[in-house]
Structure formats: C-alpha cells, structure tokens
mmCIF file of C-alpha atoms and ligand atoms in Angstrom:
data_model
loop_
_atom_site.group_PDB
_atom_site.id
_atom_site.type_symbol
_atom_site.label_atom_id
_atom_site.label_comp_id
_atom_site.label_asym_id
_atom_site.label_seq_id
_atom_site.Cartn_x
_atom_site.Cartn_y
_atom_site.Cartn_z
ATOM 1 C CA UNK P 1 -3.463 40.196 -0.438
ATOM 2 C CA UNK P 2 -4.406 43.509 -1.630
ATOM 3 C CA UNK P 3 -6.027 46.217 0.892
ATOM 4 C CA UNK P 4 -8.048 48.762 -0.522
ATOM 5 C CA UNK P 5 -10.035 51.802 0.753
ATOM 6 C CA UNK P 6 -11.825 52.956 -2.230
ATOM 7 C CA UNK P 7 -13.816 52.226 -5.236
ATOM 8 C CA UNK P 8 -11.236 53.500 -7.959
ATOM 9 C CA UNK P 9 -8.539 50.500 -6.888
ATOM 10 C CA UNK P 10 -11.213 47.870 -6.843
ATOM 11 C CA UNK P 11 -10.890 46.922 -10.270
ATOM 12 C CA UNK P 12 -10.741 42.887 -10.384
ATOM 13 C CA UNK P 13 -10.522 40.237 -12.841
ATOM 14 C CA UNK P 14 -12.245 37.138 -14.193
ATOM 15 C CA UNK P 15 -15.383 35.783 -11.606
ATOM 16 C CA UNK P 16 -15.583 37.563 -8.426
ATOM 17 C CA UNK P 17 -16.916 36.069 -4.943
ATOM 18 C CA UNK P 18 -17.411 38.783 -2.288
ATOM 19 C CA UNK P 19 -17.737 38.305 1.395
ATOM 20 C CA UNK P 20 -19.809 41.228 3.543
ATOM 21 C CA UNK P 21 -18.390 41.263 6.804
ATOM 22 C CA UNK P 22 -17.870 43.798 9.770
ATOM 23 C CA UNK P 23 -14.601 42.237 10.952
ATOM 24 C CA UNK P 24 -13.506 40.360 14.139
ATOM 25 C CA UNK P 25 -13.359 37.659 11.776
ATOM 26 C CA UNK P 26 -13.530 33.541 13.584
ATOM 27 C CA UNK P 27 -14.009 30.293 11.712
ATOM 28 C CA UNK P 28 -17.833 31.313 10.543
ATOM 29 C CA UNK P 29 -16.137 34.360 8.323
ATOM 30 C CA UNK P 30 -13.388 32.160 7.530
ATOM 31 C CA UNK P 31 -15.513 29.468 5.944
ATOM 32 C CA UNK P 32 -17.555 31.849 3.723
ATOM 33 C CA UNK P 33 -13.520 32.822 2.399
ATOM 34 C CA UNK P 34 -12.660 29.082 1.927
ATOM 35 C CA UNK P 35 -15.780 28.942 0.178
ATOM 36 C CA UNK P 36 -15.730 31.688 -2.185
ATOM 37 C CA UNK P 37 -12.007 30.973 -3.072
ATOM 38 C CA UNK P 38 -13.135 27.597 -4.028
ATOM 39 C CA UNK P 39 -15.626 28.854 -6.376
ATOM 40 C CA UNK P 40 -14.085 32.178 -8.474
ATOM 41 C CA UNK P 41 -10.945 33.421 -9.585
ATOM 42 C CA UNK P 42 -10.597 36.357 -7.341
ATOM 43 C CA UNK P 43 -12.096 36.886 -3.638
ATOM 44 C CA UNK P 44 -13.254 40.166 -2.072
ATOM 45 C CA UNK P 45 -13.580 40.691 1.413
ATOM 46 C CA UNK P 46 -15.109 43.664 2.429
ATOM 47 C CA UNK P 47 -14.568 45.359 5.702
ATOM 48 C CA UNK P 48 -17.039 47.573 6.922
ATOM 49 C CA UNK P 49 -18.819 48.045 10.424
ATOM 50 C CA UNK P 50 -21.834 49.995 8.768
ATOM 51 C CA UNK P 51 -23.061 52.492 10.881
ATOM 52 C CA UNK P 52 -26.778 52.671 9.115
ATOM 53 C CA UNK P 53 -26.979 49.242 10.047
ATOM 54 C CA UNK P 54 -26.856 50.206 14.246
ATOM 55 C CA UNK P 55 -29.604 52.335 16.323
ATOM 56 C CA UNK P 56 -28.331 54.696 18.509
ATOM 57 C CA UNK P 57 -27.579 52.893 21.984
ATOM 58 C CA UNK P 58 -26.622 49.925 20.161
ATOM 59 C CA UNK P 59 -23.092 48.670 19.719
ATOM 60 C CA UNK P 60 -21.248 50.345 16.874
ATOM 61 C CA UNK P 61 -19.107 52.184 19.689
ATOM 62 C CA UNK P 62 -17.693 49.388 21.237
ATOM 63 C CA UNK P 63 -17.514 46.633 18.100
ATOM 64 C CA UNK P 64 -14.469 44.482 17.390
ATOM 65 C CA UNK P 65 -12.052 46.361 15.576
ATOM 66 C CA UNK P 66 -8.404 44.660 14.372
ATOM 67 C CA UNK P 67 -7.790 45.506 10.896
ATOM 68 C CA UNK P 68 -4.607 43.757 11.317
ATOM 69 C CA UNK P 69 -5.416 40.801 12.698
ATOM 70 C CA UNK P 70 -8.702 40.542 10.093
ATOM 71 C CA UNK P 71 -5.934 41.002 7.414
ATOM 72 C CA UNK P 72 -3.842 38.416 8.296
ATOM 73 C CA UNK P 73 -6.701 35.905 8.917
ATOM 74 C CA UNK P 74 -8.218 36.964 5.779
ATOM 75 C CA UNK P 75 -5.038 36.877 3.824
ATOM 76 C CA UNK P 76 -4.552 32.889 5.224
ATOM 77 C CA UNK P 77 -8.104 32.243 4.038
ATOM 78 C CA UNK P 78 -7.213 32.986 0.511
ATOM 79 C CA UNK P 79 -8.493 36.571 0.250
ATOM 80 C CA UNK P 80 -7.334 38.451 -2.461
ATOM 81 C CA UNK P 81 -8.588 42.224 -1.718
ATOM 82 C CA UNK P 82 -9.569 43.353 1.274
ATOM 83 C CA UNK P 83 -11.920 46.089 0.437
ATOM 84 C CA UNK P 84 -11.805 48.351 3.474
ATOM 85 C CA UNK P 85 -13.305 51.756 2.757
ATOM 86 C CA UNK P 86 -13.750 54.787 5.063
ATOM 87 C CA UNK P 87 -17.532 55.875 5.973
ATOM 88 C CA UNK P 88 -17.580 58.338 3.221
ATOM 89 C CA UNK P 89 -17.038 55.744 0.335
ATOM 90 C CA UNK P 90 -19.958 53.769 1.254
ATOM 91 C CA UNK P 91 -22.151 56.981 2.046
ATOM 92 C CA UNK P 92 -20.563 60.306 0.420
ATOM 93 C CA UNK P 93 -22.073 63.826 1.526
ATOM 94 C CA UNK P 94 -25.844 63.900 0.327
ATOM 95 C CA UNK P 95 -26.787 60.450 0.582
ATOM 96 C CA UNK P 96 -30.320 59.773 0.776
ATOM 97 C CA UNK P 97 -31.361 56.567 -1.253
ATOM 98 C CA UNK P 98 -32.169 53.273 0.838
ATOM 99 C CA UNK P 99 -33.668 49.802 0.017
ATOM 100 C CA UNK P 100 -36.451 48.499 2.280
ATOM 101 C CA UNK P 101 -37.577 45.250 1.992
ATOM 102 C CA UNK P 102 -41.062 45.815 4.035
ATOM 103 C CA UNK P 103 -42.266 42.575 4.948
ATOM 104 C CA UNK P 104 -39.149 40.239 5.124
ATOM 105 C CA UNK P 105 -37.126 43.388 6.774
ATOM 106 C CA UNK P 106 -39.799 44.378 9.591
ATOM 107 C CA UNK P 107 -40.473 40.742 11.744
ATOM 108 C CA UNK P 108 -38.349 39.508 14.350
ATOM 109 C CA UNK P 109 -34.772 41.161 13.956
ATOM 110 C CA UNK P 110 -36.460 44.173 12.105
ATOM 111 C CA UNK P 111 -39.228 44.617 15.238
ATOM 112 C CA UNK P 112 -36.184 44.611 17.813
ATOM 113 C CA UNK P 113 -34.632 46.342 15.448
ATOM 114 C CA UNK P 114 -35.852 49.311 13.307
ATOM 115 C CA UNK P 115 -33.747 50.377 10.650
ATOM 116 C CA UNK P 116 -31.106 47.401 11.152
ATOM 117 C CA UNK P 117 -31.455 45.667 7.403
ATOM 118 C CA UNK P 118 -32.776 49.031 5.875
ATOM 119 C CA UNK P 119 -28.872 49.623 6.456
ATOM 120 C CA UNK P 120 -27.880 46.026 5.847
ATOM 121 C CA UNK P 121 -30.089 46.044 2.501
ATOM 122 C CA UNK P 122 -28.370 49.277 1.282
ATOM 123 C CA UNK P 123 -25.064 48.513 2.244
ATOM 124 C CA UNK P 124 -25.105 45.148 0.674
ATOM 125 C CA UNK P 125 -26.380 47.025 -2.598
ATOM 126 C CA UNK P 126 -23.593 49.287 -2.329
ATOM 127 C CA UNK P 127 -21.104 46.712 -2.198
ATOM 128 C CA UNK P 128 -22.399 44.648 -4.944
ATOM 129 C CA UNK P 129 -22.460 47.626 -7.398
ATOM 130 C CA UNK P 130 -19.316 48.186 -6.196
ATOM 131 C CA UNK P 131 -17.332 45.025 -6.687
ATOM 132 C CA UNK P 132 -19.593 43.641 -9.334
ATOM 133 C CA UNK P 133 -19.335 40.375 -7.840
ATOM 134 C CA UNK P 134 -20.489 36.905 -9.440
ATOM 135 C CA UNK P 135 -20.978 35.184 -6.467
ATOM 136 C CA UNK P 136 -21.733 36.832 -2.445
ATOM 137 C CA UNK P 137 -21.724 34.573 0.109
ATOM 138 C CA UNK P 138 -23.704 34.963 3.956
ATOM 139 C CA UNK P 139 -24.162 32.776 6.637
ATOM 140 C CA UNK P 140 -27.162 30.895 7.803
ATOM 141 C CA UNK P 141 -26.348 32.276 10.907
ATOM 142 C CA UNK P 142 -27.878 35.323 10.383
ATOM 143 C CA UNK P 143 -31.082 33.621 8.302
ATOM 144 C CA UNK P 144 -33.052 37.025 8.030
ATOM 145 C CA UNK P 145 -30.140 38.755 6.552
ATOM 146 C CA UNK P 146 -29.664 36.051 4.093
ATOM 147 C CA UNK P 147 -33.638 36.094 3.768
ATOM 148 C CA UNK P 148 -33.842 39.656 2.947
ATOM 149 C CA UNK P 149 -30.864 40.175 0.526
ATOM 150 C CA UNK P 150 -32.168 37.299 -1.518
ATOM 151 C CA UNK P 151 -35.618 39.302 -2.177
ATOM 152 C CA UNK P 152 -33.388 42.623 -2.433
ATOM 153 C CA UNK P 153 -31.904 40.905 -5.380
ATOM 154 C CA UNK P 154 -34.854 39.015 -6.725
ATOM 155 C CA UNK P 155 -36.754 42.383 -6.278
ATOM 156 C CA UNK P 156 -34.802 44.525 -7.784
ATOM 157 C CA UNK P 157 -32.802 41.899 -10.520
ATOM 158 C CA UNK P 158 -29.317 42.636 -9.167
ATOM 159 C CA UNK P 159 -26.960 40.407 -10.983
ATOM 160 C CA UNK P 160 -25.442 37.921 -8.489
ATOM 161 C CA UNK P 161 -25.599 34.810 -7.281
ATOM 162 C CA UNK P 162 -26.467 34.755 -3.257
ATOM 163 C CA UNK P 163 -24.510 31.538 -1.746
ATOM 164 C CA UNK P 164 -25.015 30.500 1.973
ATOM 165 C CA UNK P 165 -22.958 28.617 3.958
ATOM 166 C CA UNK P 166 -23.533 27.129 7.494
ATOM 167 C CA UNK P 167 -23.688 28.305 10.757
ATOM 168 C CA UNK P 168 -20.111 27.450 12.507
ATOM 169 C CA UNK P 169 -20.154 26.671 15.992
ATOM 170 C CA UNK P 170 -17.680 26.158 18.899
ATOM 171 C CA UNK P 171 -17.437 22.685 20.399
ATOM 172 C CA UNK P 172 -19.851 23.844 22.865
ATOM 173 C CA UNK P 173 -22.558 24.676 20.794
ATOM 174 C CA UNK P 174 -22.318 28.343 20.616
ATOM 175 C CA UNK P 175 -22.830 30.129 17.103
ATOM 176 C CA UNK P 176 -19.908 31.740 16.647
ATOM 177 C CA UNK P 177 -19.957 35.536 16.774
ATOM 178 C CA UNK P 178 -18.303 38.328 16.880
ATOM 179 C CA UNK P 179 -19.969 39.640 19.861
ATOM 180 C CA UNK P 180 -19.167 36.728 21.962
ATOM 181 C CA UNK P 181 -16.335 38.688 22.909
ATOM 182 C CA UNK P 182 -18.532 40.956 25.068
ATOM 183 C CA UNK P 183 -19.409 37.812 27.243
ATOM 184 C CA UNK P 184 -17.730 37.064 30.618
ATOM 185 C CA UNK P 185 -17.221 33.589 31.346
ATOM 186 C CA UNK P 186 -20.105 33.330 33.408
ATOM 187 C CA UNK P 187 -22.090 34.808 30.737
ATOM 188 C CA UNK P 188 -20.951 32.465 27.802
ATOM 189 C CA UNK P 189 -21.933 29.916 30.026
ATOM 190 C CA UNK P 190 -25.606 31.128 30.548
ATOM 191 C CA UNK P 191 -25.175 32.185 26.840
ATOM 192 C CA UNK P 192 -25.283 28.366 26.083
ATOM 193 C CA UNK P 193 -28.991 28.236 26.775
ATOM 194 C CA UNK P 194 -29.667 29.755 23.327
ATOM 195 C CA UNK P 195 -28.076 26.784 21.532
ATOM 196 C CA UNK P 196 -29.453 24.151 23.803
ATOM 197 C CA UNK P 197 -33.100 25.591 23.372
ATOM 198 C CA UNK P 198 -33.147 26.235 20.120
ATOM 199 C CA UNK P 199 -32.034 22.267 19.626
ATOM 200 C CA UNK P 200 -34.603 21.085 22.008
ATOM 201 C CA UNK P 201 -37.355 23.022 20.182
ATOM 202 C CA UNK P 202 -37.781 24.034 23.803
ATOM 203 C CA UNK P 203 -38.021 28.352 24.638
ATOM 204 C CA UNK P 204 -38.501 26.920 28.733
ATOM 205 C CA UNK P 205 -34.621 26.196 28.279
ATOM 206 C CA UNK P 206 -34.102 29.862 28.026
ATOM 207 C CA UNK P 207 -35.310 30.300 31.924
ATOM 208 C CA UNK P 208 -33.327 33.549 32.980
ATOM 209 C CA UNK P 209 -32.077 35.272 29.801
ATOM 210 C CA UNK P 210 -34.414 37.921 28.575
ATOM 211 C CA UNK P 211 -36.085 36.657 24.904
ATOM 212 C CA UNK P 212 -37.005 38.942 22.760
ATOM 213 C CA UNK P 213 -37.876 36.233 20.305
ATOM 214 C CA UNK P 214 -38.108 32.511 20.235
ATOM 215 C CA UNK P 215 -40.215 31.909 16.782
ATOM 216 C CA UNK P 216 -40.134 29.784 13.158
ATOM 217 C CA UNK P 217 -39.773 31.866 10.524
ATOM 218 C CA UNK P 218 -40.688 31.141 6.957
ATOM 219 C CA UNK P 219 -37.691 31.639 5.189
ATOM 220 C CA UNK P 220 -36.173 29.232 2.529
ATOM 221 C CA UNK P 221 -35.242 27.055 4.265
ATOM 222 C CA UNK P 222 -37.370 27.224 6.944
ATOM 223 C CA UNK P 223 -36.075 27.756 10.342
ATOM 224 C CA UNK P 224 -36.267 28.239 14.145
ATOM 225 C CA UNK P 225 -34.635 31.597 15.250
ATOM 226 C CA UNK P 226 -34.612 33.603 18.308
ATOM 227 C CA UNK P 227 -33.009 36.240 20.238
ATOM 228 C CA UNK P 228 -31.411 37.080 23.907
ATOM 229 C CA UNK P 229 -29.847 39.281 25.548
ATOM 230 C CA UNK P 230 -27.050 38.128 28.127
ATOM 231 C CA UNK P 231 -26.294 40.977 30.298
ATOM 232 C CA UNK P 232 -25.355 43.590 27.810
ATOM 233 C CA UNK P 233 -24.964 41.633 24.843
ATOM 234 C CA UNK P 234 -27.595 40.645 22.344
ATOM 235 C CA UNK P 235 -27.497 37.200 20.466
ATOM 236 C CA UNK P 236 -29.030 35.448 17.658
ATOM 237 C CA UNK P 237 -29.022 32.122 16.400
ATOM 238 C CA UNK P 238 -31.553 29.555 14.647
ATOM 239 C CA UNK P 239 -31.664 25.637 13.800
ATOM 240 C CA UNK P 240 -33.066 25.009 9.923
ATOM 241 C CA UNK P 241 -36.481 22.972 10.401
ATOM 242 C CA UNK P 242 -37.166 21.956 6.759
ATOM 243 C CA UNK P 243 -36.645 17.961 6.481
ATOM 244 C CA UNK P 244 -37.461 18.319 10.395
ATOM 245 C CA UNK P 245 -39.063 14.853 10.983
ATOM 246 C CA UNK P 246 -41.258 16.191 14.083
HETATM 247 P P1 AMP B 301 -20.581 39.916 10.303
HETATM 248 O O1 AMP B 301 -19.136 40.288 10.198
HETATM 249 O O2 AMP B 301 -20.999 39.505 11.681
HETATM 250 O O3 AMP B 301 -21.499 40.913 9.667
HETATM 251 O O4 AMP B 301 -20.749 38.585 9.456
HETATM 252 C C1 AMP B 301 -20.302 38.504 8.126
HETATM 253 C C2 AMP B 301 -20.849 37.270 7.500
HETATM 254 O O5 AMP B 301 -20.412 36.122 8.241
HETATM 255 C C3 AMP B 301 -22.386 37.226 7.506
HETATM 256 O O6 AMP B 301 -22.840 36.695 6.281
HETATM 257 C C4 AMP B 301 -22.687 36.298 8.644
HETATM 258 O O7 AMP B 301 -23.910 35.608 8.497
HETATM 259 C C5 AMP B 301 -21.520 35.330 8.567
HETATM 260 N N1 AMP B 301 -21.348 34.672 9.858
HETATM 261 C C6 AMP B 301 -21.239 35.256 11.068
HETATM 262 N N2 AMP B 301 -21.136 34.320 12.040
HETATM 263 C C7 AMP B 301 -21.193 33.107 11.414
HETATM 264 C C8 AMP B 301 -21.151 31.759 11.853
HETATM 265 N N3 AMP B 301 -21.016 31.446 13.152
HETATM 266 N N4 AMP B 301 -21.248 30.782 10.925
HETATM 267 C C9 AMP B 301 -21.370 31.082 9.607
HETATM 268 N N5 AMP B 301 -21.409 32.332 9.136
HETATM 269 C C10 AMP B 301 -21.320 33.341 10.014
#
C-alpha cells in the first residue's frame, strides 16, 4: 500500500473505489474497504479529519489519531493508496467555495450542528475531483451524510457512483464508532440505551442520556435516527424502517 499526501502522486489506474474516512478505523471502515476492493481495480482510502466539518468546542482537538495503525489496518483490508493529505491540500490559502445542500443538510444533524455537512459536502467534493473515483462508498451509519452526498451528486451531476454499506455493530449492539473511545466503561454501558431504543421504536428507553433527537427521517431508505450525548461524547445511530411491518 501506497501513502500519499498530495494530489500530484494520486494518479491511479483502471476503476477506482474511494473510501472518505477520518481515521481510527474498526470493522465499520473496514467493511466499506472489503467492499470497494471487491468491486474496482484500485482502492483509495482517504485520510482526513476535516476541520470545516467541526464547530468550535467540538471534537477535532481530541479525535483519534494513529496514522500507523490506520495504515496497517487499511493495508490488511486491501487498500491500495492511502490518500493522506495535509490541511492545505484539501483547502489551499484563499479558499472560499462551499456546497450546501439546504434542506437535506439543515434537519437533525445539521440543527445540532451548523456547518457540519457544509464541510462534509465540500470535502467529499474535493475528494471526488480529486481521485476521480468510479465508485465511493459510506455507511448507513451516518444516514444523513449518505443522504446529503447523494443529492450533492444528483444536484450537481458529479460522476460517481454512491455505494452504502451497513451499519457494523459490536456484539452488544453498539454502532461502531470512532468516538466510542471517549466512553468510560460505565458510559458505554449507559451508551447502550441508544441501540436498545432505537430497536424498540421506544425514545422512553433513552431515560437519563440527554436527546437531542429521536426522529424518522425521510431518506432513501427511510429510517429512524437519533442523537445523545453520554457525558462528553455525542452519538448517532439509526435503524432503516422501510419494509418495517409495524
Ligand atoms: P468516519 O471516519 O467516522 O468519518 O467514517 C468513515 C466512513 O465509515 C463513513 O462513511 C461512515 O458512515 C462509515 N462508518 C462509520 N462507522 C460505521 C459503522 N459502524 N458501520 C458502517 N460504516 C461506518
């Protein structure tokens, strides 16, 4: 596995799949790489904890960082570049252009937080004109993301294919993330609320963790997603409802 920090060396061949990520990679990055090397000749990973994508007072500080460890996880996973450029790559002195998708971008995730996929929208962007992918792959974990890349690229006609693949979990039920590694034990365990609720249709199961939101959302497919905070860490997760026999 190649790693690269900038645009010039990212030159690839034949049908490209690229993977988005921020790093502090577990089994739910590690699927979308199985996936995407199943499906093209060469696989991109990007690395890249994007600041535009954090409001001040919110975690970019203190995320996950272990560019080694990533790599070697990465490289197992069948990875072929590791595309791991410095902040001034993705936003060189000057920048100023952004991609807001209004509607899609502003509920839930976008209320809590302003700005977050104005920075998600423009980084993906970024990366896609970078890497000129075929394929990019995102997991339904983060539905809203997935929800408003796929109008970013109907919107604007960006040539790729969006793929999603499902939301990993640990044996307990927990989404995997890479935040969970802010939790202490006794938070994971309260942490396991989110899961439980969310299965049980039930926002009562979330007694004691502060919800910002418990709500369906009408993306394709359809789904149940909310979001709590566990001490200092926030969390989100969702169940798909389409085919939901209730
Ligand atoms: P992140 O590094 O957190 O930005 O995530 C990179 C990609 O991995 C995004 O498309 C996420 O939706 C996806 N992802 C994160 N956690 C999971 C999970 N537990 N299951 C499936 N995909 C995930």
């Amino acid at each position: 596995m190649k790693i690269v920090r900038t645009a010039a060396e990212l030159r690839t061949e034949g049908s490209t799949g690229l993977v988005p990520t921020m790093g502090g990679f577990h089994e739910g990055h590690l699927s979308l790489f199985r996936s995407a090397r199943a499906e093209n000749r060469t696989v991109v990973a990007s690395l890249f904890v994007n600041p535009a994508q954090f409001a001040p007072g919110e975690d970019l500080d203190r995320y996950p960082r272990d560019e080694k460890r990533d790599a070697t996880l990465a490289e197992e996973a069948g990875v072929d570049v590791l595309f791991a450029p410095a902040a001034e790559e993705i936003y060189p002195d000057g920048f100023q252009t952004w991609v807001d998708v209004e509607e899609v971008g502003s509920i839930l995730e976008g209320e809590y937080r302003p700005g977050h996929f104005r920075g998600v929208a423009t980084v993906c962007l970024k990366l896609f004109n970078l890497v000129r992918p075929a394929r990019a792959y995102f997991g339904q974990k983060d539905a809203q993301q997935v929800a408003v890349i796929k109008r970013m690229v109907r919107d604007l006609a960006v040539p790729v294919e969006i793929r999603v693949c499902p939301t990993i979990r640990d044996e307990d039920g927990l989404a995997l993330s890479s935040r969970n590694a802010y939790l202490s034990p006794e938070e994971r365990e309260r942490a396991l609320a989110l899961p439980r609720a969310l299965a049980a249709r039930d926002p009562g199961a979330l007694d004691g963790l502060a919800v910002d939101y418990f709500e369906e959302a009408d993306f394709e497919p359809r789904v149940l997603a909310a979001a709590v905070r566990v001490g200092s860490t926030r969390l989100i997760d969702n169940v798909v409802l389409e085919g939901d026999t209730e």
